[in-house]
Short mmCIF file of C-alpha atoms in Angstrom, two decimals:
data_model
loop_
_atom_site.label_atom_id
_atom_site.label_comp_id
_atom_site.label_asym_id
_atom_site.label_seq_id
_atom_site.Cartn_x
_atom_site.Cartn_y
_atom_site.Cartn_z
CA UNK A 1 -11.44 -5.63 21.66
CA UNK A 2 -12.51 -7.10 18.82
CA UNK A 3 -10.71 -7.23 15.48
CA UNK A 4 -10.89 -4.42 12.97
CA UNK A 5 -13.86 -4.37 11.12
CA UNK A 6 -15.70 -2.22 8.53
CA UNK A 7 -18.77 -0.26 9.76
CA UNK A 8 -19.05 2.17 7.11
CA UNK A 9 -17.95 3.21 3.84
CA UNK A 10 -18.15 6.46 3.05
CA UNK A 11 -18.66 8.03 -0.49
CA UNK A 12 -17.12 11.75 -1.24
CA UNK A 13 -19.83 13.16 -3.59
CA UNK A 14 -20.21 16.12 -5.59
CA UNK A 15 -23.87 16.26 -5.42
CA UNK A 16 -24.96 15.13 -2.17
CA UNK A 17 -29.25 15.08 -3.25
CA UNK A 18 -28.05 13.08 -6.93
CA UNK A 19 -26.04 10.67 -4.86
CA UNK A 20 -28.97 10.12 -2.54
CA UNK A 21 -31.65 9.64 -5.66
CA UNK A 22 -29.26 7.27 -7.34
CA UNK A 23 -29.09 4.99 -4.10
CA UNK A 24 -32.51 5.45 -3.21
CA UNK A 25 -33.61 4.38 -6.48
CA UNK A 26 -31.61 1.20 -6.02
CA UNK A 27 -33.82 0.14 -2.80
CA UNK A 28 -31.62 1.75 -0.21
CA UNK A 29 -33.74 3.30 2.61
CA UNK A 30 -32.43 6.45 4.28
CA UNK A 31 -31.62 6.54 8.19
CA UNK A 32 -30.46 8.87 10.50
CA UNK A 33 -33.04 11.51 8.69
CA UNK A 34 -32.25 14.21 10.78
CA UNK A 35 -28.32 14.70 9.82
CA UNK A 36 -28.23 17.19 7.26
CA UNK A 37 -25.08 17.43 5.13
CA UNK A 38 -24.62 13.54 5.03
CA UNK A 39 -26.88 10.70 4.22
CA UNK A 40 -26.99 7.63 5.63
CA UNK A 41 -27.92 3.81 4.23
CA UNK A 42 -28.03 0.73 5.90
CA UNK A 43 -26.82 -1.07 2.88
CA UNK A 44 -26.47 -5.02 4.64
CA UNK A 45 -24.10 -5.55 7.57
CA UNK A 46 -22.43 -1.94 6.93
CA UNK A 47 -23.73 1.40 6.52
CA UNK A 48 -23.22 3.21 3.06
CA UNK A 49 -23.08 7.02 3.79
CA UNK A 50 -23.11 9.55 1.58
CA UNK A 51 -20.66 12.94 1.86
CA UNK A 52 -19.80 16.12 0.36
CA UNK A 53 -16.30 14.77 -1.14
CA UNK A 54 -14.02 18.17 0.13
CA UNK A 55 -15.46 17.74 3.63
CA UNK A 56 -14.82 14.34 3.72
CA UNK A 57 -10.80 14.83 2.86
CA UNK A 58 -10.70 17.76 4.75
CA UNK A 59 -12.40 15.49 7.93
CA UNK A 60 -9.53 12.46 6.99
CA UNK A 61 -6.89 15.09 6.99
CA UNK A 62 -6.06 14.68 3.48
CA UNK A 63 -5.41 16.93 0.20
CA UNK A 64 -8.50 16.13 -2.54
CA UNK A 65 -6.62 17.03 -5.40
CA UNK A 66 -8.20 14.99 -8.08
CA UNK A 67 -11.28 13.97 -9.22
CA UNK A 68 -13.21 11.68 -11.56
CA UNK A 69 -11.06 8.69 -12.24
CA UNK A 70 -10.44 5.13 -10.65
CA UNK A 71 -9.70 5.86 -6.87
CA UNK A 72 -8.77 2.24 -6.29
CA UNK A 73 -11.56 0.98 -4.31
CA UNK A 74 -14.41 -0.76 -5.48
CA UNK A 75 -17.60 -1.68 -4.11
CA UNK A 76 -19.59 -5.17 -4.81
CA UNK A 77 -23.20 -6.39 -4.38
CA UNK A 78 -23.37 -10.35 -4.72
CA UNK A 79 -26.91 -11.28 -6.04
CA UNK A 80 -28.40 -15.00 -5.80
CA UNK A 81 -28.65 -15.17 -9.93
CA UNK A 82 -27.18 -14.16 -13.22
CA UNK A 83 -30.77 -12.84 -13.59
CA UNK A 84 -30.75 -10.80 -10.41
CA UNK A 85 -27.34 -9.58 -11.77
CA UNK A 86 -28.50 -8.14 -15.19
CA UNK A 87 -31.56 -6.42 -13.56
CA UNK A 88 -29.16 -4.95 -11.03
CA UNK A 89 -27.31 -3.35 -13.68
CA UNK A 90 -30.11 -2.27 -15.67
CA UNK A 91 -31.96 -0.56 -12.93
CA UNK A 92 -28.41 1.19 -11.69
CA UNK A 93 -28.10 2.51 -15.36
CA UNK A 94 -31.59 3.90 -15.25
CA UNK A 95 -31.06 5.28 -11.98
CA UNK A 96 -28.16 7.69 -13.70
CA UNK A 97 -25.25 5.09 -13.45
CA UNK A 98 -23.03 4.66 -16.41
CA UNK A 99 -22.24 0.80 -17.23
CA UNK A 100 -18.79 0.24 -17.24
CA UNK A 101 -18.06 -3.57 -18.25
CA UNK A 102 -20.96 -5.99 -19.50
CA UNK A 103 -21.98 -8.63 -17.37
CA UNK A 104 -20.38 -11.81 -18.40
CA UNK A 105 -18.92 -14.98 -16.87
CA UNK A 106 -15.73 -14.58 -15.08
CA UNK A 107 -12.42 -16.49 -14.36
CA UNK A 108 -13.95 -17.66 -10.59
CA UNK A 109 -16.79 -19.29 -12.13
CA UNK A 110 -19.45 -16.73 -12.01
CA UNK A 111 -20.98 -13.63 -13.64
CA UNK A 112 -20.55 -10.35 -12.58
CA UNK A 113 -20.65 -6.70 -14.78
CA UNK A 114 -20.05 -3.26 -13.11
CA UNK A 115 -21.48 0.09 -13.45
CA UNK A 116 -20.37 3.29 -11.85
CA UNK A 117 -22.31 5.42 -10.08
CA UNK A 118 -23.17 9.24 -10.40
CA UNK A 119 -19.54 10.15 -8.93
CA UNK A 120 -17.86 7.60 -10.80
CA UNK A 121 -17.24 5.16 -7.42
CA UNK A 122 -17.44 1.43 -9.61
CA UNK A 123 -19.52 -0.96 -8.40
CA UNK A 124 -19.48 -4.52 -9.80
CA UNK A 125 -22.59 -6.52 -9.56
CA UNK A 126 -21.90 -10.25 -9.18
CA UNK A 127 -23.23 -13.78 -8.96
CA UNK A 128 -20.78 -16.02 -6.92
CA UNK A 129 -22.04 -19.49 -6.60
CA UNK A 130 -19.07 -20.27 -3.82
CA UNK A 131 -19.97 -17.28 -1.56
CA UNK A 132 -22.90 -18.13 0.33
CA UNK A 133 -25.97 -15.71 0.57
CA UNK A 134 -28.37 -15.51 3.35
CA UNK A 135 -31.98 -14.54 2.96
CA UNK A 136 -31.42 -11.31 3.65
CA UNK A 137 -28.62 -11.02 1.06
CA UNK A 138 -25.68 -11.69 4.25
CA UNK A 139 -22.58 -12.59 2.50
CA UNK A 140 -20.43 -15.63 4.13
CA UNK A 141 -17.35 -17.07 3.46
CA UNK A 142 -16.17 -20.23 2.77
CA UNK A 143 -12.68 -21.37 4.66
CA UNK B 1 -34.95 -8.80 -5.55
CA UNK B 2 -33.56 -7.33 -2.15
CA UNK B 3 -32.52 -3.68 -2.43
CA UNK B 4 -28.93 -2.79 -3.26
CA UNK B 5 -26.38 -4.04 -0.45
CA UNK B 6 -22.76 -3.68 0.14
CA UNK B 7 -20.89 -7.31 0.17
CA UNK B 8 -17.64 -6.61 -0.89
CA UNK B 9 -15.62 -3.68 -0.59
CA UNK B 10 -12.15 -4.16 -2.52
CA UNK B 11 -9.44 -2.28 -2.18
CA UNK B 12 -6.33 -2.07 -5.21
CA UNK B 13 -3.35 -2.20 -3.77
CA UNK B 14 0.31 -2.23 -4.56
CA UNK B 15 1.84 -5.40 -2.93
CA UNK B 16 -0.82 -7.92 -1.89
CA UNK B 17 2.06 -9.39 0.80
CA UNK B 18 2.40 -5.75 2.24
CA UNK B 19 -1.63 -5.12 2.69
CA UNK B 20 -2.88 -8.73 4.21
CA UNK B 21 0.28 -8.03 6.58
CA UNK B 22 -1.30 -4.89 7.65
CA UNK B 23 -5.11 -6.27 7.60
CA UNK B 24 -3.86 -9.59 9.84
CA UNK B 25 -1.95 -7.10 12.28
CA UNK B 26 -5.65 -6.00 13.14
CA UNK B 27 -6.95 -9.05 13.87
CA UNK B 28 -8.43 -9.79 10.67
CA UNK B 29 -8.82 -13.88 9.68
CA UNK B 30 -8.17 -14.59 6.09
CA UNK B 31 -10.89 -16.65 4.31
CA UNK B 32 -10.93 -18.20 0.70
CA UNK B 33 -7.52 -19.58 1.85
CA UNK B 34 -7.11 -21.76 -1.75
CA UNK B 35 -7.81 -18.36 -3.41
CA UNK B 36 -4.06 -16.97 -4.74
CA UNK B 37 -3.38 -13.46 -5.89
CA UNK B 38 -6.33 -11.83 -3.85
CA UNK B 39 -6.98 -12.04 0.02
CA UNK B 40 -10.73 -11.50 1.46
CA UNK B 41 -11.27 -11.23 4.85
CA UNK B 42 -15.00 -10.77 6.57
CA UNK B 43 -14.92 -7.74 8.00
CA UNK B 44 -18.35 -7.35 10.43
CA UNK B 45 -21.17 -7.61 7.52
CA UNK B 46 -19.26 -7.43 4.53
CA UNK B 47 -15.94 -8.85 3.25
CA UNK B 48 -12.65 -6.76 2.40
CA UNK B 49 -10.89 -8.36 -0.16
CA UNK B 50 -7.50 -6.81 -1.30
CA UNK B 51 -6.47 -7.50 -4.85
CA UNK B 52 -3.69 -5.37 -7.48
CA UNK B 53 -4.50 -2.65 -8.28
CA UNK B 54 -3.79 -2.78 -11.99
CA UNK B 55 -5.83 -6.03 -12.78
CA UNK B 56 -8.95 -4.41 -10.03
CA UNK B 57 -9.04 -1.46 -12.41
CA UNK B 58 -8.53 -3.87 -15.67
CA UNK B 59 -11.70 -6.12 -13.92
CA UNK B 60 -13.88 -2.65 -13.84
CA UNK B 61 -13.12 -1.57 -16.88
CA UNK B 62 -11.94 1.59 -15.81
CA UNK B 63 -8.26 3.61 -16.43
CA UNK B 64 -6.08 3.40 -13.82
CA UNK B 65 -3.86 6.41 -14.34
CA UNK B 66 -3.25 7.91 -10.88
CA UNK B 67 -1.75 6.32 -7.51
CA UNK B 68 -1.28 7.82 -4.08
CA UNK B 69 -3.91 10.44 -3.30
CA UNK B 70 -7.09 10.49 -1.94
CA UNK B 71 -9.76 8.33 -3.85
CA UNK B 72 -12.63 10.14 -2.85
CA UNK B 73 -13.97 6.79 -0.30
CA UNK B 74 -12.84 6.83 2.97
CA UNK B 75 -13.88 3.23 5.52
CA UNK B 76 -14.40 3.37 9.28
CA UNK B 77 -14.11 0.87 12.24
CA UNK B 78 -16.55 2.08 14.69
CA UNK B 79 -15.38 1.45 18.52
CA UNK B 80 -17.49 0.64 21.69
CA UNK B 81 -15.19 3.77 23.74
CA UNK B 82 -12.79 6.33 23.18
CA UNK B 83 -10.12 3.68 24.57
CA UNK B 84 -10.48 1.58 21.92
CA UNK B 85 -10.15 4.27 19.10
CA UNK B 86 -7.06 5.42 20.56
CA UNK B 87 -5.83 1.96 20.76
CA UNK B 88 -6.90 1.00 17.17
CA UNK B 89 -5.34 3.96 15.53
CA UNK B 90 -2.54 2.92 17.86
CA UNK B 91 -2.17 -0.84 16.64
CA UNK B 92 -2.74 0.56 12.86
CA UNK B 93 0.48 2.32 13.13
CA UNK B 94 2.10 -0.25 14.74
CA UNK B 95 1.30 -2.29 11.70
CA UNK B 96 2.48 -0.20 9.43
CA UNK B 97 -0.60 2.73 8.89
CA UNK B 98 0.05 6.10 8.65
CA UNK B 99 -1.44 8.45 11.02
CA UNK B 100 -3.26 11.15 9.27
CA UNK B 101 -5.43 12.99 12.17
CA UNK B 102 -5.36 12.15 15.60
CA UNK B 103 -8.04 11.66 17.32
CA UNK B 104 -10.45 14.37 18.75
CA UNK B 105 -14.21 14.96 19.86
CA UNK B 106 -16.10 15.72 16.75
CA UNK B 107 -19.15 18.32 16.07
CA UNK B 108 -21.39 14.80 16.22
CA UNK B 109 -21.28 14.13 19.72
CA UNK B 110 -18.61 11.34 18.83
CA UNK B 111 -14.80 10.97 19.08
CA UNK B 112 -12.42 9.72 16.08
CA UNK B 113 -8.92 9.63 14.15
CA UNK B 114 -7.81 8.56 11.43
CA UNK B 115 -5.18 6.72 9.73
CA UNK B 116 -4.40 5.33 6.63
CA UNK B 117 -3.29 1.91 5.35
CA UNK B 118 -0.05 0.88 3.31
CA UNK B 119 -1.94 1.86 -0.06
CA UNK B 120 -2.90 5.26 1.51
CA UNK B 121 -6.48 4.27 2.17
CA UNK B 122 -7.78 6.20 4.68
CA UNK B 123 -9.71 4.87 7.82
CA UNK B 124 -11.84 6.87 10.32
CA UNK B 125 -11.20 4.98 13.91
CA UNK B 126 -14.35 6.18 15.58
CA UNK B 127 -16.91 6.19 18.61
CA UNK B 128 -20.43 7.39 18.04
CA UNK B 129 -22.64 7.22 20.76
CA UNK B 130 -25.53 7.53 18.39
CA UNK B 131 -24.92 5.01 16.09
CA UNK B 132 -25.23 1.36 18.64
CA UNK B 133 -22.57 -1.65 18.19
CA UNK B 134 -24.23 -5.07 18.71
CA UNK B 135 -22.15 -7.32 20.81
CA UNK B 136 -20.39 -8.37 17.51
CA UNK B 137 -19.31 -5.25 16.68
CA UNK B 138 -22.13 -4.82 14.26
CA UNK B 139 -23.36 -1.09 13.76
CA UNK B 140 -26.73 -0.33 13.34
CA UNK B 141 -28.55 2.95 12.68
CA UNK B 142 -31.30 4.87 14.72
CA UNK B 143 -34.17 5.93 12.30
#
């Protein structure tokens, strides 16, 4: 069996057709077409699907009891310039995001900024010259 | 500029010793070895990188004020059989997860469980017929 490894991530929304405008005005095509309910990206290597937020913890087994601050997970998109980085950010705002930190250089020796998106879920938009991209925007790691 | 993608997903946790523990249990290879005070592991497509919580929410720009409940994103591990769910969400457990629904057929034609990590993240263990696994594990979705 092979190790454990992340197929999707799933975001609880509170307005499943905002959430899907938001991504879709990022570039993010929609699969699976026929689900209804749920919305479903191929957003790289993993799918990025979309999820009424009660039926989500109600499907983990878990109480929802708070909303609409830091959940502890955030989400990244590496881009292959600082450039690439700054539009990122601007189209995300103008897709309904709200910027959370300026884009600026960082500690590792690139530049990243993040922005949240409609349900608050932060994602940081970053340039990392030691993580390789591929053409088709594949991350890699170095050892 | 390719459209949004998901590299990185990063999870805040408590005690950074505790999590990579857990993540290596599953077969998970750290990467970025020289890198101290975060792990990142590739994870399929996309890397998980575990970092504290307090400086992941200080990096976003965001108030950390509440620990321990559901964060509104939940991850999943899709499986090639029902056999290897159970003994995923088996192995998780073993390592130091916390079962939070067993496993069962779901209304999508599929089978899944889930558990959650030592931070409380939750993770759907799950076979879906509909949605094919490369040979790599790598998920892909039908149109």
């Amino acid at each position: 069996m092979p190790p454990l490894h992340l197929s999707l991530v799933t975001l609880g929304v509170g307005d499943l057709a905002r959430a899907i405008a938001f991504y879709e005005a990022l570039g993010l095509e929609r699969k699976v077409k026929g689900a209804t309910g749920a919305a479903f990206f191929m957003a790289g290597g993993v799918v990025l699907s979309l999820y009424p937020r009660h039926e989500l913890a109600a499907d983990a087994g878990v109480l929802d009891g708070r909303h609409g601050s830091f959940g502890g997970i955030a989400l990244a998109c590496n881009r292959a310039s600082r450039a690439e980085v700054d539009t990122t950010l601007i189209r995300a705002v103008a897709a309904g995001g709200r910027a959370l930190r300026p884009a600026q250089p960082t500690f590792w020796g690139g530049y990243s900024g993040y922005v949240a998106d409609p349900d608050g879920y932060p994602w940081e938009i970053a340039h990392n010259p030691g993580f390789p991209l591929a053409a088709d925007g594949r991350i890699s790691l170095p050892e």
